[in-house]
mmCIF file of C-alpha atoms in Angstrom:
data_model
loop_
_atom_site.group_PDB
_atom_site.id
_atom_site.type_symbol
_atom_site.label_atom_id
_atom_site.label_comp_id
_atom_site.label_asym_id
_atom_site.label_seq_id
_atom_site.Cartn_x
_atom_site.Cartn_y
_atom_site.Cartn_z
ATOM 1 C CA MET A 1 143.265 97.511 38.307
ATOM 2 C CA ALA A 2 144.062 99.826 41.204
ATOM 3 C CA GLY A 3 141.469 102.440 41.978
ATOM 4 C CA ALA A 4 138.710 100.931 39.797
ATOM 5 C CA PRO A 5 135.767 100.174 42.115
ATOM 6 C CA THR A 6 133.834 97.010 41.469
ATOM 7 C CA GLY A 7 130.516 98.878 41.372
ATOM 8 C CA VAL A 8 131.814 101.163 38.666
ATOM 9 C CA GLU A 9 133.045 98.233 36.602
ATOM 10 C CA GLN A 10 129.584 96.749 36.745
ATOM 11 C CA GLY A 11 127.996 100.079 35.843
ATOM 12 C CA ARG A 12 125.890 100.412 38.974
ATOM 13 C CA ASP A 13 124.005 103.619 39.643
ATOM 14 C CA THR A 14 122.658 104.657 43.008
ATOM 15 C CA PRO A 15 118.897 105.223 43.336
ATOM 16 C CA GLN A 16 119.730 108.865 44.035
ATOM 17 C CA ALA A 17 121.629 109.267 40.744
ATOM 18 C CA ARG A 18 118.864 107.546 38.783
ATOM 19 C CA SER A 19 116.193 109.700 40.388
ATOM 20 C CA TYR A 20 118.125 112.957 39.878
ATOM 21 C CA ASN A 21 118.805 112.300 36.196
ATOM 22 C CA ARG A 22 115.255 111.108 35.544
ATOM 23 C CA ILE A 23 113.852 114.362 36.924
ATOM 24 C CA ARG A 24 116.363 116.415 34.951
ATOM 25 C CA ARG A 25 115.318 114.705 31.728
ATOM 26 C CA ARG A 26 111.675 115.356 32.479
ATOM 27 C CA LEU A 27 112.475 118.995 33.107
ATOM 28 C CA SER A 28 114.249 119.224 29.754
ATOM 29 C CA VAL A 29 111.312 117.637 27.949
ATOM 30 C CA ALA A 30 108.848 119.914 29.750
ATOM 31 C CA ASP A 31 110.912 122.986 28.877
ATOM 32 C CA PHE A 32 111.040 121.942 25.225
ATOM 33 C CA ALA A 33 107.282 121.290 25.129
ATOM 34 C CA LEU A 34 106.613 124.649 26.769
ATOM 35 C CA SER A 35 108.741 126.417 24.163
ATOM 36 C CA LEU A 36 106.857 124.716 21.333
ATOM 37 C CA ALA A 37 103.517 125.570 22.918
ATOM 38 C CA LEU A 38 104.468 129.236 23.302
ATOM 39 C CA LEU A 39 105.552 129.514 19.664
ATOM 40 C CA ALA A 40 102.378 127.758 18.516
ATOM 41 C CA VAL A 41 100.194 130.158 20.518
ATOM 42 C CA LEU A 42 102.010 133.189 19.106
ATOM 43 C CA LEU A 43 101.677 131.971 15.528
ATOM 44 C CA PHE A 44 98.338 130.212 15.357
ATOM 45 C CA VAL A 45 96.055 131.361 18.192
ATOM 46 C CA ASN A 46 93.696 134.239 17.397
ATOM 47 C CA THR A 47 93.136 136.867 20.079
ATOM 48 C CA GLY A 48 89.456 137.130 19.187
ATOM 49 C CA GLN A 49 89.956 140.493 17.516
ATOM 50 C CA GLY A 50 91.149 139.186 14.168
ATOM 51 C CA SER A 51 94.848 139.182 15.040
ATOM 52 C CA ARG A 52 97.274 136.528 16.188
ATOM 53 C CA TRP A 53 99.323 137.128 19.303
ATOM 54 C CA THR A 54 102.549 137.711 17.388
ATOM 55 C CA GLU A 55 100.812 140.477 15.423
ATOM 56 C CA VAL A 56 99.545 142.056 18.639
ATOM 57 C CA LEU A 57 103.097 142.126 20.024
ATOM 58 C CA ARG A 58 104.332 143.619 16.746
ATOM 59 C CA ASP A 59 101.719 146.387 16.896
ATOM 60 C CA TRP A 60 102.594 147.141 20.515
ATOM 61 C CA ALA A 61 106.258 147.326 19.541
ATOM 62 C CA TYR A 62 105.549 149.752 16.693
ATOM 63 C CA SER A 63 103.443 151.892 18.996
ATOM 64 C CA GLY A 64 106.127 152.063 21.655
ATOM 65 C CA ALA A 65 108.833 152.773 19.078
ATOM 66 C CA ARG A 66 106.703 155.418 17.328
ATOM 67 C CA GLN A 67 106.913 153.467 14.064
ATOM 68 C CA HIS A 68 110.731 153.347 14.081
ATOM 69 C CA TYR A 69 111.483 149.928 12.537
ATOM 70 C CA ALA A 70 114.775 148.996 14.234
ATOM 71 C CA LEU A 71 113.550 150.146 17.651
ATOM 72 C CA ALA A 72 110.291 148.255 17.126
ATOM 73 C CA VAL A 73 112.272 145.082 16.373
ATOM 74 C CA PHE A 74 114.093 145.543 19.680
ATOM 75 C CA PHE A 75 110.875 146.134 21.628
ATOM 76 C CA TYR A 76 109.234 143.094 20.026
ATOM 77 C CA LEU A 77 112.234 140.887 20.810
ATOM 78 C CA GLY A 78 112.320 142.174 24.387
ATOM 79 C CA MET A 79 108.625 141.372 24.921
ATOM 80 C CA LEU A 80 109.086 137.948 23.346
ATOM 81 C CA LEU A 81 112.056 137.014 25.505
ATOM 82 C CA LEU A 82 110.502 138.461 28.650
ATOM 83 C CA GLY A 83 107.296 136.520 28.085
ATOM 84 C CA ALA A 84 109.230 133.314 27.431
ATOM 85 C CA LYS A 85 111.286 133.840 30.582
ATOM 86 C CA LEU A 86 108.260 134.472 32.794
ATOM 87 C CA ILE A 87 106.393 131.458 31.409
ATOM 88 C CA GLY A 88 109.432 129.206 31.902
ATOM 89 C CA LEU A 89 110.350 130.629 35.314
ATOM 90 C CA PRO A 90 108.508 127.956 37.349
ATOM 91 C CA LEU A 91 110.536 125.227 35.604
ATOM 92 C CA ASP A 92 113.753 127.205 36.104
ATOM 93 C CA TYR A 93 112.990 127.592 39.797
ATOM 94 C CA TYR A 94 112.177 123.909 40.116
ATOM 95 C CA GLY A 95 115.571 123.164 38.576
ATOM 96 C CA PHE A 96 117.201 125.434 41.174
ATOM 97 C CA ARG A 97 115.400 123.616 43.983
ATOM 98 C CA LEU A 98 116.288 120.240 42.470
ATOM 99 C CA GLU A 99 120.023 120.958 42.781
ATOM 100 C CA HIS A 100 119.524 121.799 46.451
ATOM 101 C CA ARG A 101 117.326 118.749 47.089
ATOM 102 C CA TYR A 102 120.141 116.491 45.888
ATOM 103 C CA GLU A 103 122.786 118.560 47.708
ATOM 104 C CA LEU A 104 124.551 119.638 44.530
ATOM 105 C CA SER A 105 124.225 123.405 44.926
ATOM 106 C CA ASN A 106 125.658 126.035 47.245
ATOM 107 C CA GLN A 107 123.857 128.939 45.596
ATOM 108 C CA LYS A 108 121.478 131.139 47.564
ATOM 109 C CA LEU A 109 118.146 132.221 46.130
ATOM 110 C CA ARG A 110 119.309 135.833 45.772
ATOM 111 C CA GLY A 111 122.371 134.763 43.800
ATOM 112 C CA TRP A 112 120.273 132.517 41.575
ATOM 113 C CA ILE A 113 117.845 135.353 40.831
ATOM 114 C CA TRP A 114 120.721 137.678 39.980
ATOM 115 C CA ASP A 115 122.223 135.054 37.645
ATOM 116 C CA GLU A 116 118.842 134.655 35.951
ATOM 117 C CA VAL A 117 118.618 138.416 35.431
ATOM 118 C CA LYS A 118 122.155 138.589 34.050
ATOM 119 C CA GLY A 119 121.523 135.605 31.804
ATOM 120 C CA TRP A 120 118.348 137.182 30.438
ATOM 121 C CA LEU A 121 120.048 140.520 29.785
ATOM 122 C CA LEU A 122 122.996 138.825 28.080
ATOM 123 C CA GLY A 123 120.607 136.738 25.982
ATOM 124 C CA LEU A 124 118.705 139.874 25.010
ATOM 125 C CA ALA A 125 121.930 141.635 23.994
ATOM 126 C CA LEU A 126 123.184 138.743 21.857
ATOM 127 C CA ALA A 127 119.767 138.054 20.342
ATOM 128 C CA THR A 128 119.373 141.762 19.501
ATOM 129 C CA ILE A 129 122.581 141.721 17.471
ATOM 130 C CA VAL A 130 121.476 138.681 15.469
ATOM 131 C CA VAL A 131 117.816 139.656 15.012
ATOM 132 C CA GLU A 132 118.499 143.288 14.088
ATOM 133 C CA LEU A 133 121.058 142.070 11.533
ATOM 134 C CA LEU A 134 118.576 139.494 10.239
ATOM 135 C CA TYR A 135 115.764 141.924 9.501
ATOM 136 C CA TRP A 136 118.058 144.693 8.283
ATOM 137 C CA THR A 137 119.468 142.241 5.744
ATOM 138 C CA ILE A 138 115.994 141.054 4.724
ATOM 139 C CA ARG A 139 115.032 144.657 3.976
ATOM 140 C CA ILE A 140 118.080 145.531 1.862
ATOM 141 C CA ALA A 141 118.680 142.121 0.203
ATOM 142 C CA PRO A 142 115.375 140.202 0.160
ATOM 143 C CA GLN A 143 116.660 137.596 -2.319
ATOM 144 C CA HIS A 144 119.963 136.754 -0.653
ATOM 145 C CA TRP A 145 119.392 137.793 2.958
ATOM 146 C CA TRP A 146 119.818 134.243 4.265
ATOM 147 C CA LEU A 147 123.249 133.853 2.671
ATOM 148 C CA VAL A 148 124.533 137.191 4.011
ATOM 149 C CA THR A 149 123.105 136.571 7.474
ATOM 150 C CA TRP A 150 124.551 133.046 7.549
ATOM 151 C CA ALA A 151 128.055 134.333 6.741
ATOM 152 C CA VAL A 152 127.892 137.028 9.431
ATOM 153 C CA PHE A 153 126.446 134.541 11.916
ATOM 154 C CA ILE A 154 129.459 132.252 11.454
ATOM 155 C CA VAL A 155 131.831 135.160 12.057
ATOM 156 C CA LEU A 156 129.927 136.112 15.215
ATOM 157 C CA MET A 157 129.932 132.497 16.430
ATOM 158 C CA VAL A 158 133.732 132.278 16.171
ATOM 159 C CA PHE A 159 134.144 135.739 17.702
ATOM 160 C CA PHE A 160 132.033 134.938 20.755
ATOM 161 C CA ALA A 161 133.806 131.590 21.214
ATOM 162 C CA GLN A 162 137.060 133.527 21.345
ATOM 163 C CA ILE A 163 135.960 136.207 23.808
ATOM 164 C CA ALA A 164 133.853 133.927 26.004
ATOM 165 C CA PRO A 165 136.622 133.112 28.561
ATOM 166 C CA VAL A 166 137.577 136.757 29.086
ATOM 167 C CA VAL A 167 134.232 138.540 28.629
ATOM 168 C CA LEU A 168 131.252 136.204 29.021
ATOM 169 C CA PHE A 169 132.280 133.605 31.632
ATOM 170 C CA PRO A 170 133.384 136.232 34.217
ATOM 171 C CA ILE A 171 129.855 137.644 34.184
ATOM 172 C CA PHE A 172 128.752 134.543 36.081
ATOM 173 C CA TYR A 173 131.898 133.156 37.731
ATOM 174 C CA LYS A 174 135.097 134.355 39.357
ATOM 175 C CA PHE A 175 138.478 133.243 38.044
ATOM 176 C CA GLN A 176 141.993 133.671 39.383
ATOM 177 C CA PRO A 177 145.404 132.391 38.242
ATOM 178 C CA LEU A 178 146.145 128.960 39.664
ATOM 179 C CA GLN A 179 148.283 129.326 42.772
ATOM 180 C CA ASN A 180 149.659 125.769 42.738
ATOM 181 C CA GLU A 181 152.783 126.425 40.707
ATOM 182 C CA GLU A 182 153.826 122.773 40.458
ATOM 183 C CA LEU A 183 150.454 121.715 39.085
ATOM 184 C CA ARG A 184 150.341 124.697 36.754
ATOM 185 C CA GLU A 185 153.702 123.834 35.203
ATOM 186 C CA ARG A 186 152.706 120.185 34.908
ATOM 187 C CA LEU A 187 149.525 121.071 33.006
ATOM 188 C CA VAL A 188 151.322 123.574 30.785
ATOM 189 C CA ARG A 189 153.881 120.902 29.837
ATOM 190 C CA LEU A 190 151.029 118.519 29.094
ATOM 191 C CA SER A 191 149.418 121.100 26.792
ATOM 192 C CA GLU A 192 152.720 121.761 25.036
ATOM 193 C CA ARG A 193 153.124 118.034 24.337
ATOM 194 C CA ALA A 194 149.659 118.176 22.783
ATOM 195 C CA GLY A 195 150.802 120.979 20.484
ATOM 196 C CA THR A 196 148.745 123.791 21.954
ATOM 197 C CA ARG A 197 149.868 126.905 23.733
ATOM 198 C CA VAL A 198 147.696 128.032 26.615
ATOM 199 C CA ARG A 199 147.649 131.617 27.877
ATOM 200 C CA GLY A 200 147.242 130.627 31.492
ATOM 201 C CA VAL A 201 145.824 128.162 33.996
ATOM 202 C CA TYR A 202 142.968 129.517 36.097
ATOM 203 C CA GLU A 203 141.089 128.430 39.170
ATOM 204 C CA TRP A 204 137.349 128.560 38.533
ATOM 205 C CA LYS A 205 135.376 129.490 41.671
ATOM 206 C CA LEU A 206 132.609 127.018 40.989
ATOM 207 C CA SER A 207 132.081 126.182 44.669
ATOM 208 C CA GLU A 208 130.343 129.540 45.197
ATOM 209 C CA LYS A 209 127.390 128.058 43.309
ATOM 210 C CA SER A 210 127.806 124.305 42.908
ATOM 211 C CA LYS A 211 129.284 121.237 44.537
ATOM 212 C CA LYS A 212 129.904 119.636 41.157
ATOM 213 C CA ALA A 213 133.389 119.435 39.617
ATOM 214 C CA ASN A 214 134.545 120.320 36.130
ATOM 215 C CA ALA A 215 137.492 121.425 34.011
ATOM 216 C CA ALA A 216 137.852 122.751 30.483
ATOM 217 C CA LEU A 217 140.184 124.043 27.812
ATOM 218 C CA THR A 218 138.432 127.200 26.643
ATOM 219 C CA GLY A 219 138.884 129.989 24.136
ATOM 220 C CA LEU A 220 140.575 130.296 20.779
ATOM 221 C CA GLY A 221 143.994 131.656 19.896
ATOM 222 C CA ALA A 222 145.062 134.384 22.312
ATOM 223 C CA THR A 223 142.283 133.519 24.774
ATOM 224 C CA ARG A 224 143.059 129.789 25.012
ATOM 225 C CA ARG A 225 143.248 128.896 28.699
ATOM 226 C CA ILE A 226 142.837 126.013 31.121
ATOM 227 C CA ILE A 227 140.139 126.418 33.767
ATOM 228 C CA LEU A 228 139.907 124.105 36.770
ATOM 229 C CA ALA A 229 137.000 124.222 39.190
ATOM 230 C CA ASP A 230 138.046 124.724 42.785
ATOM 231 C CA THR A 231 135.829 121.737 43.614
ATOM 232 C CA LEU A 232 138.130 119.699 41.377
ATOM 233 C CA LEU A 233 141.313 121.060 42.936
ATOM 234 C CA GLN A 234 140.041 120.290 46.432
ATOM 235 C CA ASN A 235 139.053 116.661 45.853
ATOM 236 C CA TYR A 236 141.264 115.243 43.101
ATOM 237 C CA SER A 237 144.907 114.287 42.983
ATOM 238 C CA ALA A 238 147.347 115.907 40.571
ATOM 239 C CA ASP A 239 147.391 112.679 38.542
ATOM 240 C CA GLU A 240 143.606 112.698 38.260
ATOM 241 C CA ILE A 241 143.524 116.353 37.242
ATOM 242 C CA GLU A 242 146.205 115.641 34.640
ATOM 243 C CA ALA A 243 144.088 112.777 33.270
ATOM 244 C CA ILE A 244 140.996 115.002 33.042
ATOM 245 C CA LEU A 245 142.926 117.722 31.245
ATOM 246 C CA ALA A 246 144.594 115.200 28.937
ATOM 247 C CA HIS A 247 141.124 114.276 27.736
ATOM 248 C CA GLU A 248 140.341 117.950 27.071
ATOM 249 C CA LEU A 249 143.610 118.311 25.158
ATOM 250 C CA GLY A 250 142.601 115.284 23.089
ATOM 251 C CA HIS A 251 139.920 117.478 21.551
ATOM 252 C CA HIS A 252 142.642 119.891 20.440
ATOM 253 C CA VAL A 253 144.872 117.120 19.058
ATOM 254 C CA HIS A 254 142.022 115.722 16.974
ATOM 255 C CA GLN A 255 140.979 119.260 15.911
ATOM 256 C CA HIS A 256 137.468 118.804 17.250
ATOM 257 C CA ILE A 257 136.954 122.542 17.635
ATOM 258 C CA ILE A 258 137.738 123.200 13.976
ATOM 259 C CA LYS A 259 135.688 120.206 12.883
ATOM 260 C CA GLY A 260 132.842 121.316 15.121
ATOM 261 C CA ILE A 261 132.873 124.756 13.545
ATOM 262 C CA ALA A 262 132.809 123.128 10.093
ATOM 263 C CA VAL A 263 129.789 121.046 11.116
ATOM 264 C CA GLN A 264 128.040 124.153 12.424
ATOM 265 C CA VAL A 265 128.838 125.969 9.185
ATOM 266 C CA ALA A 266 127.088 123.218 7.203
ATOM 267 C CA ILE A 267 124.118 122.917 9.547
ATOM 268 C CA THR A 268 123.499 126.647 9.794
ATOM 269 C CA PHE A 269 123.840 126.999 6.012
ATOM 270 C CA PHE A 270 121.003 124.524 5.605
ATOM 271 C CA GLY A 271 119.086 126.170 8.442
ATOM 272 C CA PHE A 272 119.238 129.656 6.943
ATOM 273 C CA TRP A 273 118.303 128.297 3.512
ATOM 274 C CA ALA A 274 115.324 126.479 5.053
ATOM 275 C CA ALA A 275 114.345 129.670 6.888
ATOM 276 C CA SER A 276 114.350 131.587 3.618
ATOM 277 C CA ALA A 277 112.184 128.963 1.922
ATOM 278 C CA LEU A 278 109.783 128.823 4.873
ATOM 279 C CA LEU A 279 109.411 132.612 5.073
ATOM 280 C CA ARG A 280 108.803 132.860 1.347
ATOM 281 C CA TYR A 281 106.165 130.135 1.557
ATOM 282 C CA ALA A 282 104.487 131.768 4.578
ATOM 283 C CA VAL A 283 104.368 135.170 2.859
ATOM 284 C CA GLU A 284 103.652 134.256 -0.759
ATOM 285 C CA GLN A 285 101.643 131.044 -0.485
ATOM 286 C CA ARG A 286 99.934 131.196 2.913
ATOM 287 C CA GLN A 287 99.893 135.005 3.239
ATOM 288 C CA MET A 288 100.551 134.724 6.945
ATOM 289 C CA PHE A 289 102.559 137.963 6.904
ATOM 290 C CA PRO A 290 102.486 141.016 4.615
ATOM 291 C CA SER A 291 106.218 140.726 3.865
ATOM 292 C CA MET A 292 109.318 138.803 4.880
ATOM 293 C CA ALA A 293 110.527 141.926 6.704
ATOM 294 C CA ASP A 294 107.517 141.742 9.043
ATOM 295 C CA PHE A 295 109.265 140.782 12.275
ATOM 296 C CA ALA A 296 106.047 139.201 13.560
ATOM 297 C CA ASN A 297 107.343 136.135 11.711
ATOM 298 C CA LEU A 298 110.230 135.727 14.186
ATOM 299 C CA PRO A 299 108.406 132.964 16.135
ATOM 300 C CA LEU A 300 108.113 131.028 12.864
ATOM 301 C CA LEU A 301 111.886 131.131 12.467
ATOM 302 C CA ALA A 302 112.307 130.134 16.111
ATOM 303 C CA LEU A 303 109.912 127.220 15.583
ATOM 304 C CA LEU A 304 111.925 126.033 12.574
ATOM 305 C CA ALA A 305 115.184 126.238 14.554
ATOM 306 C CA THR A 306 113.626 124.323 17.460
ATOM 307 C CA VAL A 307 112.311 121.526 15.257
ATOM 308 C CA LEU A 308 115.581 121.218 13.345
ATOM 309 C CA SER A 309 117.519 121.052 16.623
ATOM 310 C CA LEU A 310 115.261 118.253 17.833
ATOM 311 C CA LEU A 311 115.621 116.262 14.611
ATOM 312 C CA LEU A 312 119.396 116.678 14.547
ATOM 313 C CA MET A 313 119.942 115.992 18.256
ATOM 314 C CA PRO A 314 120.546 112.219 17.994
ATOM 315 C CA ALA A 315 123.038 112.686 15.131
ATOM 316 C CA MET A 316 124.823 115.565 16.886
ATOM 317 C CA ASN A 317 125.044 113.584 20.119
ATOM 318 C CA ALA A 318 126.410 110.570 18.230
ATOM 319 C CA TYR A 319 129.052 112.781 16.630
ATOM 320 C CA SER A 320 129.922 114.251 20.018
ATOM 321 C CA ARG A 321 130.275 110.794 21.587
ATOM 322 C CA TYR A 322 132.616 109.809 18.750
ATOM 323 C CA ASN A 323 134.767 112.860 19.502
ATOM 324 C CA GLU A 324 134.752 112.079 23.207
ATOM 325 C CA ARG A 325 135.970 108.541 22.547
ATOM 326 C CA GLN A 326 138.817 109.934 20.436
ATOM 327 C CA ALA A 327 139.737 112.359 23.214
ATOM 328 C CA ASP A 328 139.708 109.510 25.736
ATOM 329 C CA ARG A 329 142.066 107.446 23.589
ATOM 330 C CA TYR A 330 144.475 110.375 23.371
ATOM 331 C CA CYS A 331 144.293 110.696 27.155
ATOM 332 C CA PHE A 332 145.198 107.013 27.632
ATOM 333 C CA LYS A 333 148.330 107.513 25.529
ATOM 334 C CA ALA A 334 149.301 110.852 27.090
ATOM 335 C CA ILE A 335 149.385 109.787 30.744
ATOM 336 C CA PRO A 336 151.668 107.183 32.381
ATOM 337 C CA SER A 337 148.777 105.052 33.668
ATOM 338 C CA VAL A 338 145.023 104.927 32.999
ATOM 339 C CA ALA A 339 144.332 104.340 36.714
ATOM 340 C CA PRO A 340 143.928 108.084 37.474
ATOM 341 C CA PHE A 341 141.501 108.378 34.545
ATOM 342 C CA ILE A 342 139.388 105.541 35.947
ATOM 343 C CA THR A 343 139.337 106.916 39.481
ATOM 344 C CA SER A 344 138.565 110.434 38.218
ATOM 345 C CA MET A 345 135.615 109.109 36.186
ATOM 346 C CA ASP A 346 134.290 107.330 39.261
ATOM 347 C CA LYS A 347 134.700 110.382 41.463
ATOM 348 C CA LEU A 348 133.127 112.717 38.909
ATOM 349 C CA ALA A 349 130.144 110.375 38.570
ATOM 350 C CA GLU A 350 129.683 110.301 42.327
ATOM 351 C CA GLN A 351 130.252 114.013 42.870
ATOM 352 C CA ASN A 352 128.068 115.157 39.939
ATOM 353 C CA LEU A 353 125.433 112.420 40.392
ATOM 354 C CA ALA A 354 125.991 111.306 36.802
ATOM 355 C CA GLU A 355 124.544 108.048 35.516
ATOM 356 C CA ARG A 356 127.256 105.454 34.996
ATOM 357 C CA LYS A 357 125.136 103.118 32.903
ATOM 358 C CA PRO A 358 122.007 104.740 31.456
ATOM 359 C CA ALA A 359 119.603 102.786 29.291
ATOM 360 C CA GLY A 360 120.847 102.453 25.727
ATOM 361 C CA TRP A 361 118.057 104.555 24.231
ATOM 362 C CA LEU A 362 118.672 107.316 26.772
ATOM 363 C CA GLU A 363 122.368 107.385 25.909
ATOM 364 C CA TRP A 364 121.543 107.454 22.184
ATOM 365 C CA LEU A 365 119.025 110.269 22.489
ATOM 366 C CA PHE A 366 120.242 112.511 25.303
ATOM 367 C CA HIS A 367 123.931 111.933 26.035
ATOM 368 C CA SER A 368 126.715 113.892 24.371
ATOM 369 C CA HIS A 369 129.324 111.723 26.154
ATOM 370 C CA PRO A 370 129.685 107.940 26.185
ATOM 371 C CA ALA A 371 128.352 106.285 29.309
ATOM 372 C CA ILE A 372 130.906 106.282 32.105
ATOM 373 C CA TRP A 373 131.010 102.473 32.255
ATOM 374 C CA ARG A 374 131.941 102.396 28.563
ATOM 375 C CA ARG A 375 134.733 104.919 29.121
ATOM 376 C CA ILE A 376 136.127 102.914 32.012
ATOM 377 C CA GLN A 377 135.944 99.677 30.038
ATOM 378 C CA ALA A 378 137.818 101.362 27.180
ATOM 379 C CA ALA A 379 140.536 102.467 29.609
ATOM 380 C CA GLN A 380 140.856 98.975 31.061
ATOM 381 C CA ALA A 381 141.040 97.425 27.601
ATOM 382 C CA PHE A 382 143.762 99.905 26.607
ATOM 383 C CA SER A 383 145.732 99.057 29.761
ATOM 384 C CA LYS A 384 145.559 95.319 29.064
ATOM 385 C CA THR A 385 146.561 95.765 25.440
ATOM 386 C CA ASN A 386 149.525 97.966 26.312
ATOM 387 C CA ALA A 387 150.643 96.175 29.467
#
């Protein structure tokens, strides 16, 4: 088939791609282990003065807030997130240097530091909303706090997904309406055939920070928009860009966003129920905390969320890969030829240093998308069947 390199068909990866992805996985594992270690120290390590570290932070927070509960919660959360950020900073910096070592980043150190600061402040703001709501609800409805908090959490999740393209993304990246009118109209027609109405097509100034390429269909309802990285626009043909977007529209056609929200609703329902049971056990059976409203127990909730995320990761990745295969199949049907899809997959793998054919266990455990060689084989099989 035209445009399908032999190396790609055979699933070959360059030593550089294998090395880059191996280091990235190790970084992810190290970051996860560091998070677990920090939570364990806060919860189970005694300071030598009869208090655990989480209790020391709580007392400092109360002192700084002059015993005002809500302000003390904020101070405690701020110290917790600041400590976590400082402890994880060496790994974050190594990740920054890694992108430069493999020539995947354009970002200067000053810009990276500023992004880290903005990311931390945004994380603090969002976490404050959730945590303040959590402990306020525990105080006024100790029996049903988890159910109330779960319902509000779902509303917030949908709300932030809707405002992300217009409020959150611009904090880190610049966007402008796509100037290529012919391409814009072509992509809008493609989205209309998929049954979705987009509110605009935007050029994403990704090249200011990265040499990688990407595209997405973002937002919900009135904020639904197509974003195309300038690195994509510079290096890919209109047919290839159409193929990439057709895949993204496949998620809309198969209602993956709605289904994903439904899955999150179920998972978080179980998670909040488990958090309630764990807090009650820690307070009533183990007497780790004087009450459930003692915000020194926040690391315990974070530990539960971390462990649940780890246990669910293979299943969630398998579900995501299933969705991606459905989106690919829609793409094959929506474009005149699968050749641009195949060439775009090859170019994305090369440009982003993605692994074309990872080991099976790595794909099962870590990958939210099918391996690139599988996606290309599926496209070739579709072409032969529909020739």
